[in-house]
Amino acid sequence: ARKHKEGEEEIRRRNADRVKSQQDAERRRREEEERRVLEKERMQRDEEELRRKAAERQAADQRKQQEEAVRKQQEAWAQQQQSWQRQQAEEEHRRRAAEQQAAEARRRQEEAYR
């Protein structure tokens, strides 16, 4: 009877070991699956972050290009305005010089008549 009881205990122990082994394998499989899911989510977040940063860089580059274009246009306008002002000043100077010469010529002519 004792041998029979020891045999039953051995069978129960083996069954318990097999069940525990199956449970351990299932637990490891679930942990591995969870790890894979978390890794996949992390990679997706990293990719999204890289795309977001690239978009921000592109937007900043476009802003800089637009600012540079505006600055160059303003410079060109300022130079054009200076050029026009210079031209007007030169024309005014020539006009005054011509008026002065004409006035001088009239004065000399009037003196010549006297």
XYZ file of C-alpha atoms in Angstrom:
114
model
C 0.000 0.000 0.000
C 2.850 2.310 0.820
C 4.453 1.642 -2.569
C 1.088 2.338 -4.219
C 0.733 5.601 -2.246
C 4.323 6.632 -3.176
C 3.531 5.885 -6.839
C 0.417 8.076 -6.713
C 2.408 10.895 -5.076
C 5.059 10.562 -7.812
C 2.329 10.805 -10.482
C 0.780 13.840 -8.739
C 4.210 15.469 -8.413
C 4.977 14.870 -12.108
C 1.558 16.228 -13.088
C 2.111 19.299 -10.898
C 5.589 19.783 -12.427
C 4.157 19.468 -15.945
C 1.348 21.969 -15.151
C 3.874 24.378 -13.599
C 6.161 23.969 -16.616
C 3.252 24.736 -18.973
C 2.241 27.740 -16.886
C 5.849 29.009 -16.898
C 6.037 28.584 -20.680
C 2.730 30.443 -21.128
C 3.892 33.234 -18.781
C 7.183 33.576 -20.744
C 5.259 33.651 -24.041
C 2.942 36.416 -22.733
C 5.887 38.419 -21.393
C 7.705 38.097 -24.726
C 4.572 39.174 -26.630
C 4.112 42.154 -24.295
C 7.783 43.092 -24.746
C 7.372 42.945 -28.550
C 4.247 45.143 -28.411
C 5.993 47.696 -26.186
C 9.050 47.712 -28.458
C 6.847 48.243 -31.531
C 5.038 51.147 -29.809
C 8.374 52.691 -28.800
C 9.655 52.446 -32.375
C 6.469 54.105 -33.687
C 6.836 56.944 -31.157
C 10.492 57.382 -32.177
C 9.536 57.519 -35.870
C 6.785 60.058 -35.170
C 9.241 62.171 -33.181
C 11.760 62.066 -36.041
C 9.070 63.068 -38.558
C 7.906 65.894 -36.282
C 11.457 67.210 -35.865
C 12.082 67.004 -39.617
C 8.870 68.953 -40.268
C 9.900 71.583 -37.699
C 13.338 71.911 -39.326
C 11.761 72.267 -42.762
C 9.346 74.929 -41.497
C 12.222 76.818 -39.835
C 14.264 76.645 -43.067
C 11.320 77.978 -45.081
C 10.825 80.793 -42.555
C 14.523 81.722 -42.825
C 14.371 81.694 -46.627
C 11.288 83.921 -46.616
C 12.876 86.321 -44.122
C 16.020 86.462 -46.269
C 13.962 87.135 -49.414
C 12.076 89.949 -47.636
C 15.346 91.412 -46.320
C 16.905 91.374 -49.807
C 13.790 92.973 -51.311
C 13.857 95.697 -48.656
C 17.558 96.289 -49.333
C 16.874 96.560 -53.059
C 14.050 99.044 -52.414
C 16.255 101.101 -50.091
C 19.044 101.197 -52.700
C 16.553 102.187 -55.406
C 15.196 104.959 -53.192
C 18.726 106.242 -52.456
C 19.464 106.179 -56.165
C 16.326 108.206 -56.938
C 17.113 110.689 -54.163
C 20.670 111.068 -55.488
C 19.340 111.642 -59.021
C 16.856 114.238 -57.771
C 19.568 116.019 -55.779
C 21.882 116.056 -58.808
C 19.100 117.376 -61.058
C 18.247 120.049 -58.480
C 21.939 121.002 -58.227
C 22.224 121.246 -62.058
C 19.000 123.306 -62.241
C 20.267 125.762 -59.596
C 23.658 125.972 -61.276
C 21.941 126.683 -64.619
C 19.715 129.347 -62.982
C 22.773 130.890 -61.342
C 24.635 130.953 -64.669
C 21.610 132.474 -66.403
C 21.289 135.103 -63.657
C 25.019 135.825 -63.907
C 24.770 136.120 -67.709
C 21.777 138.532 -67.382
C 23.669 140.625 -64.826
C 26.713 140.832 -67.124
C 24.505 141.699 -70.069
C 22.772 144.446 -68.061
C 26.160 145.816 -67.006
C 27.301 145.726 -70.630
C 24.320 147.907 -71.645
C 25.160 150.495 -69.021
